[in-house]
Amino acid sequence: MPDPIVLVLTQEFDVTADCVVRILNERGVRVFRYDTSRFPRSSTLTTRSTGTGWHTTLVDSTYGRRSVRLEAVTSVWYRRPAPFTTDPAPQQAHRECAVKESAHAVGGIFTAFPARWVNLPAVELRARYKPLQLKVAREAGLRIPKTLITNDPEEVPRFHRECGTPIVYQTLDSGLPHGPGGRPRGLPTIVPHDLSPDVLSRLRYSPCVFQELIDKAYELRITVIGGKFFTVRVDDTDDEGGPPADSRGFPGTARYTRVPLPDETEKGLRRLMDSFGLAYGAIDIAVDRAGEHHFLKMDPAGQFAWLDDEVPGLDLAGAMADYLSGTSD
């Protein structure tokens, strides 16, 4: 069996990638970490057909000259790669065309060779759709909050009355750029205190996700790596002493504890992961005061370095290194 070669497609600054790459280097595993924003500006990608197959080489000339033969790569970590960038000299239309051509070349060439992907780009893109996540989660036997997705202002008050509880809203995507590898970033879940026409009229600009507010006791952050589940309980309080709608809004106040995951919840999450074909995912679940588990969302490229800092012995970085190097299934 050939020695593992791990290709990490990421940004220049990424704390989560740093942790895993360091472990792989310590184990003597060859790693080619690549900032995709360097293509095609300071990198070349060449593939040619031969009598025995294909020969493909990626060369990065940003800081000296580094190269890797892609057919020799055994694992690829699609770790939040940066957008492609081109030489600033061409006109805007030419730059846009160059970026599109680069995406076709890289996507077509990289995904053509056999390797273990975490996760395949097309698989990850599909799994990011929050409406689809909620539908698949429900079909997998998981409980989800009552949900409304709309850009019709008249639908929200009706949904609010049907819930009979406070409602929350959040974006369909992150809403803000992700930070480079640290704690999760994005627009937190909001509990609207004002459903006046002025507020609701803003829906016309963009659809939002509205859900019943779960009277939660705590949250679970579940990290899945190659079929292994790592469950962390998140206890947090807001300014009034109760659990906040979204613990991301209160950094530094949470308590993190590793806990077991109920069998039925794990079975449902396995069905969810299998439905999407994901090798990795970061899942958020709210546990209400009756002990019921409510699936909230999944990030197929979620951060995890901060959890290793908070929970001694969790070692998510080590588990990812195991999976990428082929020492675990």
mmCIF file of N, CA and C in Angstrom, residues 216-291:
data_model
loop_
_atom_site.group_PDB
_atom_site.id
_atom_site.type_symbol
_atom_site.label_atom_id
_atom_site.label_comp_id
_atom_site.label_asym_id
_atom_site.label_seq_id
_atom_site.Cartn_x
_atom_site.Cartn_y
_atom_site.Cartn_z
ATOM 1 N N LYS A 216 -34.882 25.506 25.574
ATOM 2 C CA LYS A 216 -33.814 24.518 25.712
ATOM 3 C C LYS A 216 -33.142 24.580 27.082
ATOM 4 N N ALA A 217 -32.664 23.416 27.476
ATOM 5 C CA ALA A 217 -31.858 23.322 28.684
ATOM 6 C C ALA A 217 -30.385 23.515 28.355
ATOM 7 N N TYR A 218 -29.967 23.012 27.164
ATOM 8 C CA TYR A 218 -28.585 23.146 26.720
ATOM 9 C C TYR A 218 -28.521 22.775 25.250
ATOM 10 N N GLU A 219 -27.354 22.950 24.658
ATOM 11 C CA GLU A 219 -27.133 22.569 23.269
ATOM 12 C C GLU A 219 -26.127 21.428 23.207
ATOM 13 N N LEU A 220 -26.132 20.724 22.081
ATOM 14 C CA LEU A 220 -25.111 19.733 21.774
ATOM 15 C C LEU A 220 -24.406 20.146 20.492
ATOM 16 N N ARG A 221 -23.088 20.068 20.508
ATOM 17 C CA ARG A 221 -22.298 20.239 19.286
ATOM 18 C C ARG A 221 -21.722 18.866 18.972
ATOM 19 N N ILE A 222 -22.150 18.294 17.870
ATOM 20 C CA ILE A 222 -21.748 16.932 17.506
ATOM 21 C C ILE A 222 -20.872 17.006 16.273
ATOM 22 N N THR A 223 -19.658 16.521 16.416
ATOM 23 C CA THR A 223 -18.709 16.511 15.311
ATOM 24 C C THR A 223 -18.561 15.078 14.822
ATOM 25 N N VAL A 224 -18.807 14.870 13.539
ATOM 26 C CA VAL A 224 -18.732 13.532 12.948
ATOM 27 C C VAL A 224 -17.537 13.485 12.013
ATOM 28 N N ILE A 225 -16.636 12.554 12.251
ATOM 29 C CA ILE A 225 -15.433 12.396 11.429
ATOM 30 C C ILE A 225 -15.334 10.941 11.010
ATOM 31 N N GLY A 226 -15.585 10.678 9.737
ATOM 32 C CA GLY A 226 -15.464 9.324 9.230
ATOM 33 C C GLY A 226 -16.299 8.307 9.971
ATOM 34 N N GLY A 227 -17.499 8.672 10.382
ATOM 35 C CA GLY A 227 -18.378 7.744 11.071
ATOM 36 C C GLY A 227 -18.233 7.730 12.574
ATOM 37 N N LYS A 228 -17.253 8.437 13.125
ATOM 38 C CA LYS A 228 -17.086 8.535 14.574
ATOM 39 C C LYS A 228 -17.763 9.805 15.078
ATOM 40 N N PHE A 229 -18.481 9.672 16.194
ATOM 41 C CA PHE A 229 -19.235 10.782 16.753
ATOM 42 C C PHE A 229 -18.551 11.316 18.011
ATOM 43 N N PHE A 230 -18.402 12.630 18.076
ATOM 44 C CA PHE A 230 -17.826 13.308 19.233
ATOM 45 C C PHE A 230 -18.857 14.339 19.689
ATOM 46 N N THR A 231 -19.448 14.101 20.857
ATOM 47 C CA THR A 231 -20.559 14.929 21.313
ATOM 48 C C THR A 231 -20.138 15.778 22.503
ATOM 49 N N VAL A 232 -20.377 17.081 22.396
ATOM 50 C CA VAL A 232 -20.021 18.022 23.451
ATOM 51 C C VAL A 232 -21.277 18.771 23.877
ATOM 52 N N ARG A 233 -21.525 18.783 25.159
ATOM 53 C CA ARG A 233 -22.638 19.561 25.716
ATOM 54 C C ARG A 233 -22.176 20.995 25.939
ATOM 55 N N VAL A 234 -23.024 21.942 25.520
ATOM 56 C CA VAL A 234 -22.716 23.361 25.650
ATOM 57 C C VAL A 234 -23.734 23.986 26.593
ATOM 58 N N ASP A 235 -23.276 24.402 27.781
ATOM 59 C CA ASP A 235 -24.120 25.103 28.742
ATOM 60 C C ASP A 235 -23.749 26.570 28.723
ATOM 61 N N ASP A 236 -24.751 27.420 28.544
ATOM 62 C CA ASP A 236 -24.485 28.845 28.438
ATOM 63 C C ASP A 236 -25.642 29.611 29.059
ATOM 64 N N THR A 237 -25.392 30.838 29.427
ATOM 65 C CA THR A 237 -26.437 31.700 29.970
ATOM 66 C C THR A 237 -26.327 33.070 29.349
ATOM 67 N N ASP A 238 -27.488 33.719 29.189
ATOM 68 C CA ASP A 238 -27.471 35.084 28.685
ATOM 69 C C ASP A 238 -27.466 36.058 29.857
ATOM 70 N N ASP A 239 -27.702 37.318 29.575
ATOM 71 C CA ASP A 239 -27.633 38.343 30.616
ATOM 72 C C ASP A 239 -28.712 38.173 31.682
ATOM 73 N N GLU A 240 -29.783 37.441 31.358
ATOM 74 C CA GLU A 240 -30.863 37.244 32.310
ATOM 75 C C GLU A 240 -30.775 35.901 33.015
ATOM 76 N N GLY A 241 -29.703 35.166 32.788
ATOM 77 C CA GLY A 241 -29.489 33.911 33.491
ATOM 78 C C GLY A 241 -30.056 32.692 32.825
ATOM 79 N N GLY A 242 -30.685 32.838 31.656
ATOM 80 C CA GLY A 242 -31.237 31.700 30.937
ATOM 81 C C GLY A 242 -30.397 31.355 29.741
ATOM 82 N N PRO A 243 -30.657 30.194 29.106
ATOM 83 C CA PRO A 243 -29.893 29.818 27.921
ATOM 84 C C PRO A 243 -30.205 30.738 26.757
ATOM 85 N N PRO A 244 -29.201 31.269 26.055
ATOM 86 C CA PRO A 244 -29.454 32.149 24.921
ATOM 87 C C PRO A 244 -29.984 31.379 23.735
ATOM 88 N N ALA A 245 -30.604 32.103 22.799
ATOM 89 C CA ALA A 245 -31.100 31.455 21.586
ATOM 90 C C ALA A 245 -29.969 30.854 20.788
ATOM 91 N N ASP A 246 -28.795 31.450 20.852
ATOM 92 C CA ASP A 246 -27.646 31.001 20.074
ATOM 93 C C ASP A 246 -26.394 31.305 20.874
ATOM 94 N N SER A 247 -25.655 30.267 21.275
ATOM 95 C CA SER A 247 -24.496 30.472 22.138
ATOM 96 C C SER A 247 -23.368 31.211 21.449
ATOM 97 N N ARG A 248 -23.414 31.320 20.097
ATOM 98 C CA ARG A 248 -22.369 32.071 19.405
ATOM 99 C C ARG A 248 -22.408 33.542 19.777
ATOM 100 N N GLY A 249 -23.538 34.011 20.261
ATOM 101 C CA GLY A 249 -23.650 35.417 20.614
ATOM 102 C C GLY A 249 -23.004 35.750 21.943
ATOM 103 N N PHE A 250 -22.550 34.723 22.686
ATOM 104 C CA PHE A 250 -21.991 34.950 24.005
ATOM 105 C C PHE A 250 -20.652 34.238 24.135
ATOM 106 N N PRO A 251 -19.649 34.627 23.337
ATOM 107 C CA PRO A 251 -18.373 33.923 23.370
ATOM 108 C C PRO A 251 -17.703 34.034 24.730
ATOM 109 N N GLY A 252 -17.116 32.927 25.146
ATOM 110 C CA GLY A 252 -16.343 32.940 26.386
ATOM 111 C C GLY A 252 -17.164 32.655 27.626
ATOM 112 N N THR A 253 -18.512 32.538 27.522
ATOM 113 C CA THR A 253 -19.333 32.301 28.698
ATOM 114 C C THR A 253 -19.811 30.858 28.799
ATOM 115 N N ALA A 254 -19.576 30.056 27.790
ATOM 116 C CA ALA A 254 -20.113 28.698 27.761
ATOM 117 C C ALA A 254 -19.211 27.730 28.523
ATOM 118 N N ARG A 255 -19.833 26.637 28.982
ATOM 119 C CA ARG A 255 -19.113 25.521 29.593
ATOM 120 C C ARG A 255 -19.281 24.314 28.677
ATOM 121 N N TYR A 256 -18.206 23.602 28.413
ATOM 122 C CA TYR A 256 -18.203 22.505 27.450
ATOM 123 C C TYR A 256 -17.851 21.197 28.163
ATOM 124 N N THR A 257 -18.665 20.165 27.925
ATOM 125 C CA THR A 257 -18.443 18.876 28.556
ATOM 126 C C THR A 257 -18.720 17.776 27.542
ATOM 127 N N ARG A 258 -17.830 16.802 27.449
ATOM 128 C CA ARG A 258 -18.076 15.676 26.549
ATOM 129 C C ARG A 258 -19.106 14.753 27.178
ATOM 130 N N VAL A 259 -20.115 14.352 26.395
ATOM 131 C CA VAL A 259 -21.217 13.532 26.893
ATOM 132 C C VAL A 259 -21.542 12.455 25.874
ATOM 133 N N PRO A 260 -22.227 11.380 26.299
ATOM 134 C CA PRO A 260 -22.693 10.376 25.330
ATOM 135 C C PRO A 260 -23.895 10.907 24.556
ATOM 136 N N LEU A 261 -24.120 10.343 23.383
ATOM 137 C CA LEU A 261 -25.252 10.719 22.544
ATOM 138 C C LEU A 261 -26.281 9.600 22.595
ATOM 139 N N PRO A 262 -27.546 9.922 22.845
ATOM 140 C CA PRO A 262 -28.576 8.866 22.866
ATOM 141 C C PRO A 262 -28.578 8.065 21.567
ATOM 142 N N ASP A 263 -28.829 6.767 21.681
ATOM 143 C CA ASP A 263 -28.754 5.870 20.530
ATOM 144 C C ASP A 263 -29.670 6.307 19.393
ATOM 145 N N GLU A 264 -30.908 6.672 19.708
ATOM 146 C CA GLU A 264 -31.860 7.033 18.658
ATOM 147 C C GLU A 264 -31.430 8.287 17.911
ATOM 148 N N THR A 265 -30.866 9.243 18.658
ATOM 149 C CA THR A 265 -30.377 10.462 18.005
ATOM 150 C C THR A 265 -29.187 10.144 17.110
ATOM 151 N N GLU A 266 -28.284 9.291 17.582
ATOM 152 C CA GLU A 266 -27.127 8.917 16.765
ATOM 153 C C GLU A 266 -27.570 8.186 15.505
ATOM 154 N N LYS A 267 -28.538 7.294 15.621
ATOM 155 C CA LYS A 267 -29.024 6.570 14.442
ATOM 156 C C LYS A 267 -29.596 7.547 13.410
ATOM 157 N N GLY A 268 -30.366 8.517 13.881
ATOM 158 C CA GLY A 268 -30.926 9.498 12.975
ATOM 159 C C GLY A 268 -29.859 10.335 12.298
ATOM 160 N N LEU A 269 -28.839 10.710 13.059
ATOM 161 C CA LEU A 269 -27.761 11.508 12.482
ATOM 162 C C LEU A 269 -26.926 10.694 11.499
ATOM 163 N N ARG A 270 -26.760 9.417 11.760
ATOM 164 C CA ARG A 270 -26.048 8.565 10.789
ATOM 165 C C ARG A 270 -26.824 8.488 9.476
ATOM 166 N N ARG A 271 -28.148 8.352 9.593
ATOM 167 C CA ARG A 271 -28.957 8.334 8.373
ATOM 168 C C ARG A 271 -28.842 9.664 7.639
ATOM 169 N N LEU A 272 -28.784 10.766 8.385
ATOM 170 C CA LEU A 272 -28.623 12.087 7.774
ATOM 171 C C LEU A 272 -27.299 12.181 7.038
ATOM 172 N N MET A 273 -26.207 11.796 7.688
ATOM 173 C CA MET A 273 -24.884 11.861 7.072
ATOM 174 C C MET A 273 -24.815 10.957 5.842
ATOM 175 N N ASP A 274 -25.377 9.755 5.946
ATOM 176 C CA ASP A 274 -25.350 8.820 4.820
ATOM 177 C C ASP A 274 -26.184 9.337 3.646
ATOM 178 N N SER A 275 -27.290 10.000 3.953
ATOM 179 C CA SER A 275 -28.143 10.525 2.880
ATOM 180 C C SER A 275 -27.395 11.542 2.031
ATOM 181 N N PHE A 276 -26.561 12.329 2.673
ATOM 182 C CA PHE A 276 -25.784 13.331 1.941
ATOM 183 C C PHE A 276 -24.449 12.785 1.423
ATOM 184 N N GLY A 277 -23.996 11.647 1.936
ATOM 185 C CA GLY A 277 -22.702 11.109 1.539
ATOM 186 C C GLY A 277 -21.538 11.858 2.145
ATOM 187 N N LEU A 278 -21.697 12.342 3.383
ATOM 188 C CA LEU A 278 -20.679 13.153 4.046
ATOM 189 C C LEU A 278 -19.749 12.305 4.900
ATOM 190 N N ALA A 279 -18.470 12.639 4.853
ATOM 191 C CA ALA A 279 -17.494 12.034 5.761
ATOM 192 C C ALA A 279 -17.299 12.887 6.997
ATOM 193 N N TYR A 280 -17.673 14.164 6.891
ATOM 194 C CA TYR A 280 -17.483 15.087 8.017
ATOM 195 C C TYR A 280 -18.688 16.018 8.117
ATOM 196 N N GLY A 281 -19.042 16.368 9.342
ATOM 197 C CA GLY A 281 -20.093 17.347 9.564
ATOM 198 C C GLY A 281 -20.086 17.803 11.005
ATOM 199 N N ALA A 282 -20.456 19.068 11.229
ATOM 200 C CA ALA A 282 -20.597 19.636 12.569
ATOM 201 C C ALA A 282 -22.068 19.974 12.761
ATOM 202 N N ILE A 283 -22.697 19.363 13.752
ATOM 203 C CA ILE A 283 -24.147 19.396 13.911
ATOM 204 C C ILE A 283 -24.507 20.069 15.219
ATOM 205 N N ASP A 284 -25.526 20.928 15.175
ATOM 206 C CA ASP A 284 -26.036 21.595 16.368
ATOM 207 C C ASP A 284 -27.417 21.069 16.696
ATOM 208 N N ILE A 285 -27.599 20.692 17.965
ATOM 209 C CA ILE A 285 -28.872 20.169 18.450
ATOM 210 C C ILE A 285 -29.241 20.911 19.731
ATOM 211 N N ALA A 286 -30.505 21.268 19.857
ATOM 212 C CA ALA A 286 -31.018 21.855 21.093
ATOM 213 C C ALA A 286 -31.758 20.771 21.877
ATOM 214 N N VAL A 287 -31.478 20.691 23.164
ATOM 215 C CA VAL A 287 -32.150 19.738 24.038
ATOM 216 C C VAL A 287 -33.086 20.525 24.952
ATOM 217 N N ASP A 288 -34.382 20.234 24.862
ATOM 218 C CA ASP A 288 -35.334 21.010 25.656
ATOM 219 C C ASP A 288 -35.383 20.488 27.092
ATOM 220 N N ARG A 289 -36.214 21.131 27.893
ATOM 221 C CA ARG A 289 -36.235 20.807 29.327
ATOM 222 C C ARG A 289 -36.886 19.458 29.615
ATOM 223 N N ALA A 290 -37.562 18.896 28.602
ATOM 224 C CA ALA A 290 -38.107 17.544 28.748
ATOM 225 C C ALA A 290 -37.135 16.481 28.246
ATOM 226 N N GLY A 291 -35.963 16.909 27.757
ATOM 227 C CA GLY A 291 -34.962 15.968 27.277
ATOM 228 C C GLY A 291 -35.086 15.611 25.808
#
